[in-house]
PDB file of C-alpha atoms in Angstrom:
ATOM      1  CA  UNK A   1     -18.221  -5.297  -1.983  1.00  0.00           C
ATOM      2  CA  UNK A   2     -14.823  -3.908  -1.481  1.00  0.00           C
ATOM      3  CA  UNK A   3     -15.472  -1.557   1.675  1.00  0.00           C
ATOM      4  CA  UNK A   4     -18.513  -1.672   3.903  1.00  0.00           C
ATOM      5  CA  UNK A   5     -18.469   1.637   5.234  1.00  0.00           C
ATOM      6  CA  UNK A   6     -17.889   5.117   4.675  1.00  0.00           C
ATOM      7  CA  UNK A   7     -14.325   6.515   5.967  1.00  0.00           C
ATOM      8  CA  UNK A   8     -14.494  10.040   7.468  1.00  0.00           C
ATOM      9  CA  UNK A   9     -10.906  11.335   5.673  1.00  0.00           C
ATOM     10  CA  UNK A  10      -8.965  12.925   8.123  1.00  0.00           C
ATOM     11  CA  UNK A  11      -7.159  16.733   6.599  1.00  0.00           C
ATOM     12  CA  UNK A  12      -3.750  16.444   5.475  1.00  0.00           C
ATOM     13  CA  UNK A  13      -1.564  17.203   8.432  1.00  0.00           C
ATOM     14  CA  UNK A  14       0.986  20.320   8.375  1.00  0.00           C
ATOM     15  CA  UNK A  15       3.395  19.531   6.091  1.00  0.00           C
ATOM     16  CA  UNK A  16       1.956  16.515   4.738  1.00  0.00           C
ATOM     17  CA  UNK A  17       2.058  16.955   0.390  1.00  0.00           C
ATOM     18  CA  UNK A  18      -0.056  14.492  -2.140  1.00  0.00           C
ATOM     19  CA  UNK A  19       2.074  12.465  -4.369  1.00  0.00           C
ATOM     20  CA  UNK A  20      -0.335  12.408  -6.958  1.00  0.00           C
ATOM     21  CA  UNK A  21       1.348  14.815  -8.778  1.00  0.00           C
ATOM     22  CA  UNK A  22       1.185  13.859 -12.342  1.00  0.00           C
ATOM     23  CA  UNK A  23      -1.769  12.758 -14.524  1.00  0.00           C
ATOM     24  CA  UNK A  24      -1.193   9.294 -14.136  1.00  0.00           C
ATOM     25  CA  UNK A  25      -0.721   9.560 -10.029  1.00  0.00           C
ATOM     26  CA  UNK A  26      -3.960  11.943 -10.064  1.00  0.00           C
ATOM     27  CA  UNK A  27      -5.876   9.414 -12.038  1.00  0.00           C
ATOM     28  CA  UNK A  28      -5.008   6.391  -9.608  1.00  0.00           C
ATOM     29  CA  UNK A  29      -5.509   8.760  -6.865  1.00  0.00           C
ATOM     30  CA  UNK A  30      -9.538   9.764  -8.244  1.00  0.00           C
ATOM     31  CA  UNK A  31      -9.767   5.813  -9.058  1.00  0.00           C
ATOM     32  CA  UNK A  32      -9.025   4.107  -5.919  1.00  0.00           C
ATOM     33  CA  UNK A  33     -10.724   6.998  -4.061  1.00  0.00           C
ATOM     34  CA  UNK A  34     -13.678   6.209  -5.637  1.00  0.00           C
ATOM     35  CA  UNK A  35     -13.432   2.524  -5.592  1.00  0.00           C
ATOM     36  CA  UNK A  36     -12.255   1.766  -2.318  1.00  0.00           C
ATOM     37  CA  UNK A  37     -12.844   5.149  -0.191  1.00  0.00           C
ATOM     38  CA  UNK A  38      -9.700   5.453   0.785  1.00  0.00           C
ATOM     39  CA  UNK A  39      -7.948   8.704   1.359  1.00  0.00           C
ATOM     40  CA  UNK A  40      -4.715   9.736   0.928  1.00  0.00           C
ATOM     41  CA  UNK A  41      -4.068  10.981   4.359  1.00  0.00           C
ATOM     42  CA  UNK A  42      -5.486   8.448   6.358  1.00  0.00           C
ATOM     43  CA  UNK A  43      -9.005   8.658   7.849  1.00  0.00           C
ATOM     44  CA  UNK A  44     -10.498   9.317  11.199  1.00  0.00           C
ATOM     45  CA  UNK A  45     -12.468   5.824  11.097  1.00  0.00           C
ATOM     46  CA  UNK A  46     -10.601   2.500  12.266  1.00  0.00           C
ATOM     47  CA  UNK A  47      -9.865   0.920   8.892  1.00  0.00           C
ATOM     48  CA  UNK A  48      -9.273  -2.730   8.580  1.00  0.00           C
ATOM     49  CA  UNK A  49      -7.690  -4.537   5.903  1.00  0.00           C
ATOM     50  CA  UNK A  50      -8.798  -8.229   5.120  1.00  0.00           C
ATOM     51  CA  UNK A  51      -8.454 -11.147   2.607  1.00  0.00           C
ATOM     52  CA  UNK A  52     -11.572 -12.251   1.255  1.00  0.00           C
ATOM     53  CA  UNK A  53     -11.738 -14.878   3.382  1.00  0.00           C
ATOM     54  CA  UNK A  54     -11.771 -12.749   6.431  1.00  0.00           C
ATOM     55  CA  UNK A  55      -8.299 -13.259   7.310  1.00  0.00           C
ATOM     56  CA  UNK A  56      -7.136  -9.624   9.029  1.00  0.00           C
ATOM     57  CA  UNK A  57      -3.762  -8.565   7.254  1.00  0.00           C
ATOM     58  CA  UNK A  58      -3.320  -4.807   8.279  1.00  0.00           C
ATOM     59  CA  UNK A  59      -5.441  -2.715  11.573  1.00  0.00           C
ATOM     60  CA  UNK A  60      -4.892   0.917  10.473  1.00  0.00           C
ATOM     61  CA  UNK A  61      -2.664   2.624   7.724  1.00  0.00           C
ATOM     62  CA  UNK A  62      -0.498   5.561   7.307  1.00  0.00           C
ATOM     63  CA  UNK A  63      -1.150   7.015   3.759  1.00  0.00           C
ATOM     64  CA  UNK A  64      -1.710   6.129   0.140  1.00  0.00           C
ATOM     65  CA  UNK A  65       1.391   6.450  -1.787  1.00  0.00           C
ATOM     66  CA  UNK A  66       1.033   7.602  -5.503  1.00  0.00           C
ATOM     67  CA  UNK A  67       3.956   6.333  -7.560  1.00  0.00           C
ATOM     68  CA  UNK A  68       4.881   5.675 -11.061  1.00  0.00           C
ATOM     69  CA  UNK A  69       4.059   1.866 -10.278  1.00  0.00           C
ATOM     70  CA  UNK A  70       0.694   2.678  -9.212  1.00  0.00           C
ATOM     71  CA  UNK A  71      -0.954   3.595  -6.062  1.00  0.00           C
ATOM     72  CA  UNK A  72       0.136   1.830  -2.474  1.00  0.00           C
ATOM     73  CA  UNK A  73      -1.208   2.115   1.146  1.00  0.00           C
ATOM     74  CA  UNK A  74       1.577   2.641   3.551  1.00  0.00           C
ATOM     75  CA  UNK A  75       1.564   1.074   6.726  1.00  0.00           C
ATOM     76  CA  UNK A  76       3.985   1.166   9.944  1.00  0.00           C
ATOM     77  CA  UNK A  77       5.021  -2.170  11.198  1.00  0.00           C
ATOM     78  CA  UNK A  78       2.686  -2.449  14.366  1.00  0.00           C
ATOM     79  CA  UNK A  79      -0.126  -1.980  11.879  1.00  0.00           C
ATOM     80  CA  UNK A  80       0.399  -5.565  10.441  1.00  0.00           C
ATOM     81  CA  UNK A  81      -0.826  -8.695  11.147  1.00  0.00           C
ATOM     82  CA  UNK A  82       2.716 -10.312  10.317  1.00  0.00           C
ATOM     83  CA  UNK A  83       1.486 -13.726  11.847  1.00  0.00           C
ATOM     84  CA  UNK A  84      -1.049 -13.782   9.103  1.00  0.00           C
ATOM     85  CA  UNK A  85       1.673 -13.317   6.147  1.00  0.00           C
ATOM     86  CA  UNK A  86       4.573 -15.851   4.831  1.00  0.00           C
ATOM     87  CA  UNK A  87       7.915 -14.270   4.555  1.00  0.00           C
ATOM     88  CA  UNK A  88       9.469 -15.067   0.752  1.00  0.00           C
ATOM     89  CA  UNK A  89      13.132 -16.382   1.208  1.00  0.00           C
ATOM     90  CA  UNK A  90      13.655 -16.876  -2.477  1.00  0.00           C
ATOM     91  CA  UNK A  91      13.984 -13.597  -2.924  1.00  0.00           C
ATOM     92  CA  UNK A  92      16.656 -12.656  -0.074  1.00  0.00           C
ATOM     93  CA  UNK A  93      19.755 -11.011  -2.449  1.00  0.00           C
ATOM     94  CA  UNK A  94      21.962  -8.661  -0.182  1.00  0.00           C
ATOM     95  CA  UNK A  95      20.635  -5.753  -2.687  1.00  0.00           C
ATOM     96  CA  UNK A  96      17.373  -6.177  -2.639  1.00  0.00           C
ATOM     97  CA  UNK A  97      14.615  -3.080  -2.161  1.00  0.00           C
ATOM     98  CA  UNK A  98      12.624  -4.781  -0.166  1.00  0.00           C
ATOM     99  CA  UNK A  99      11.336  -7.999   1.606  1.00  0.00           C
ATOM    100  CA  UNK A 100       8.116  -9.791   0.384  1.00  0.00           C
ATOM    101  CA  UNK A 101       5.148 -11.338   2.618  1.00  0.00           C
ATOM    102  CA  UNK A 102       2.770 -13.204   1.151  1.00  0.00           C
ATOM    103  CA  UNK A 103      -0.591 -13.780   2.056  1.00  0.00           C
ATOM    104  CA  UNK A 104      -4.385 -15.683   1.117  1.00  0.00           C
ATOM    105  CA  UNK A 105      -1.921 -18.625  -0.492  1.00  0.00           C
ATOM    106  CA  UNK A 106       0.660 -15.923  -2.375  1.00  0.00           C
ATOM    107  CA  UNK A 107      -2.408 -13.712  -3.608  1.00  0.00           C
ATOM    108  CA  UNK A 108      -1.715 -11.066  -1.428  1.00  0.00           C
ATOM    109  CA  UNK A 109       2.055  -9.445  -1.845  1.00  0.00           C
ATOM    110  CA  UNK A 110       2.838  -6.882   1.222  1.00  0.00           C
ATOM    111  CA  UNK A 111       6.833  -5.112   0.769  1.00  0.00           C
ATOM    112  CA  UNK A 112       8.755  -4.613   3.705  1.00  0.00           C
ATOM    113  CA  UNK A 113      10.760  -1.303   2.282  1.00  0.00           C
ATOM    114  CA  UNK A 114      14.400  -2.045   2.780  1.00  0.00           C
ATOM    115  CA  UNK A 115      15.981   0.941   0.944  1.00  0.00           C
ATOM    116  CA  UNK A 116      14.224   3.954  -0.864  1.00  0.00           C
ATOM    117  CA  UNK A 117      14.220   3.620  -4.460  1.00  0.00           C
ATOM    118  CA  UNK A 118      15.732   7.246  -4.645  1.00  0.00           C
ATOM    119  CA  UNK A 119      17.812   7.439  -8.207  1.00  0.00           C
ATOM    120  CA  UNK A 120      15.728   4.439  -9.879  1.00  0.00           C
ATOM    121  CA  UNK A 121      14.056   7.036 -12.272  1.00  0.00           C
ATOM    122  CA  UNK A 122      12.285   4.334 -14.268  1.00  0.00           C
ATOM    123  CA  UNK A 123       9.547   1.737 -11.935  1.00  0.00           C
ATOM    124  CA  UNK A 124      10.056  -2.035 -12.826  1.00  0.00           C
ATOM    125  CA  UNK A 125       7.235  -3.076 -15.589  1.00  0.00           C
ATOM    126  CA  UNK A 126       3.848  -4.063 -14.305  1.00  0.00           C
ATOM    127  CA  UNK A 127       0.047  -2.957 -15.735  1.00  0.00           C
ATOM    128  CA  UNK A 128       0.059   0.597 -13.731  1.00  0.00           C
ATOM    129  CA  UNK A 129       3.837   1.467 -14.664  1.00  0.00           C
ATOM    130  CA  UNK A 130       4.255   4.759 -16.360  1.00  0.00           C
ATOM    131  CA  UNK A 131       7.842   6.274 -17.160  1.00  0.00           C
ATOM    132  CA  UNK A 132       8.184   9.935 -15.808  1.00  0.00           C
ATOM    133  CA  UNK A 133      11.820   9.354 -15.564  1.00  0.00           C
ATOM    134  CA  UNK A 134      12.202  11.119 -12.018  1.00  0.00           C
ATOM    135  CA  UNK A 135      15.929  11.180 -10.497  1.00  0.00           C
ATOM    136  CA  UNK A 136      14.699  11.865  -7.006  1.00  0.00           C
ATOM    137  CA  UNK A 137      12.804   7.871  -7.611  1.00  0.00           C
ATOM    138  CA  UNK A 138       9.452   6.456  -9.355  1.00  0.00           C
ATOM    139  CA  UNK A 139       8.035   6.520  -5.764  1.00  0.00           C
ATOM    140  CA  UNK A 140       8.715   7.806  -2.632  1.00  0.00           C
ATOM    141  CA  UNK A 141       9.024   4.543  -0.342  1.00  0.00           C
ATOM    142  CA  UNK A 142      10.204   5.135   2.934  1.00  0.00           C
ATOM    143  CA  UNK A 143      12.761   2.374   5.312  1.00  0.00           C
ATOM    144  CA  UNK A 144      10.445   0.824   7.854  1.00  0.00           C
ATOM    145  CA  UNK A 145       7.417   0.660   6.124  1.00  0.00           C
ATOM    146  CA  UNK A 146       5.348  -1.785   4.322  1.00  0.00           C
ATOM    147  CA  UNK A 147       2.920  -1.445   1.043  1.00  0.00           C
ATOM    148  CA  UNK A 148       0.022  -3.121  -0.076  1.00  0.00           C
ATOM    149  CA  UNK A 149      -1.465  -3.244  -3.727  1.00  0.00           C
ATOM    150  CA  UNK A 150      -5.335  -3.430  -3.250  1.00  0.00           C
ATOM    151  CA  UNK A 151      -6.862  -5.996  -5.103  1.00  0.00           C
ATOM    152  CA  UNK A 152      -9.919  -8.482  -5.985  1.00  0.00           C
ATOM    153  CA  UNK A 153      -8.009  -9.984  -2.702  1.00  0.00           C
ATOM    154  CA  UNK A 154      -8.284  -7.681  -0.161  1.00  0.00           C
ATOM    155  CA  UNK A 155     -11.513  -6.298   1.774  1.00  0.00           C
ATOM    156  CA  UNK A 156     -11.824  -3.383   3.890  1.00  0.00           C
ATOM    157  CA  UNK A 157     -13.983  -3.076   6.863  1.00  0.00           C
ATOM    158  CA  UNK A 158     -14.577  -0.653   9.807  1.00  0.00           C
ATOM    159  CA  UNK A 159     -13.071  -0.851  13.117  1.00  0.00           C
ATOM    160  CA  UNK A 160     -10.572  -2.903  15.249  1.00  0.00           C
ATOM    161  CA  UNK A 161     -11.272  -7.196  14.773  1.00  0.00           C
ATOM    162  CA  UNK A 162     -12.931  -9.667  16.514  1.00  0.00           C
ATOM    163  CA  UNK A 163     -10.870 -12.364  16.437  1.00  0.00           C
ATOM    164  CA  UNK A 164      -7.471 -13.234  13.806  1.00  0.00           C
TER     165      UNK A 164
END
């Protein structure tokens, strides 16, 4: 199973707005609610994110970002493991978006957000990609944090870790 528990979601803070705000951001938003019980705003329970193999990658999360790329939980820095990821130096170009960590040998990506993507209207291709042609961005990354793509890789569980 993909989550072993049942997250109490916390109430959108003052101020805080969904970004599922299309019918393709409001379907990912009902999926991955339903499949991995994970709210937009965070939740009041401890969540942990994990490979398969048990390996802890993340201890808490910020949000779920809904973009025209598909859907992406936000994290601040201090939330992840970093001594469980590999840093990709391929892909270091002085322009780039963002950094890439890979974990679970390259299975698991995680993006270190580098710039916003504010004025690229159109996301890159990939299976959840949908074209809404926005000029304020196809999501709303922020500088400073990091995103993860759930997957058949990654594992949530309840509370802070034992060990890793």
């Amino acid at each position: 199973s993909r989550v072993n528990f049942m997250p109490h979601m916390r109430p959108a803070a003052e101020g805080q707005v969904s970004t599922a705000d299309t019918p393709n951001r409001k379907r990912d938003k009902e999926k991955l609610e339903r499949e991995w019980m994970l709210p937009e705003f965070g939740t009041q329970t401890l969540v942990r994110f994990e490979t398969t193999d048990g390996t802890v990658l993340a201890v808490g999360y910020t949000s779920v970002l809904y973009g025209d790329h598909g859907p992406y939980v936000e994290f601040d820095k201090e939330h992840i493991r970093f001594d469980n990821w590999v840093l990709n130096t391929v892909k270091q170009h002085p322009n780039r978006f963002y950094d890439e960590w890979f974990a679970d040998g390259g299975r698991v990506l995680l993006y270190d957000q580098l710039q916003t993507v504010h004025g690229q209207s159109c996301p890159p291709a990939g299976l959840s990609s949908v074209t809404n042609l926005r000029p304020e961005g196809y999501a709303a990354y922020k500088v400073g944090k990091c995103y993860l793509e759930l997957s058949e890789f990654t594992v949530l569980k309840e509370g802070a870790p034992t060990s890793q």
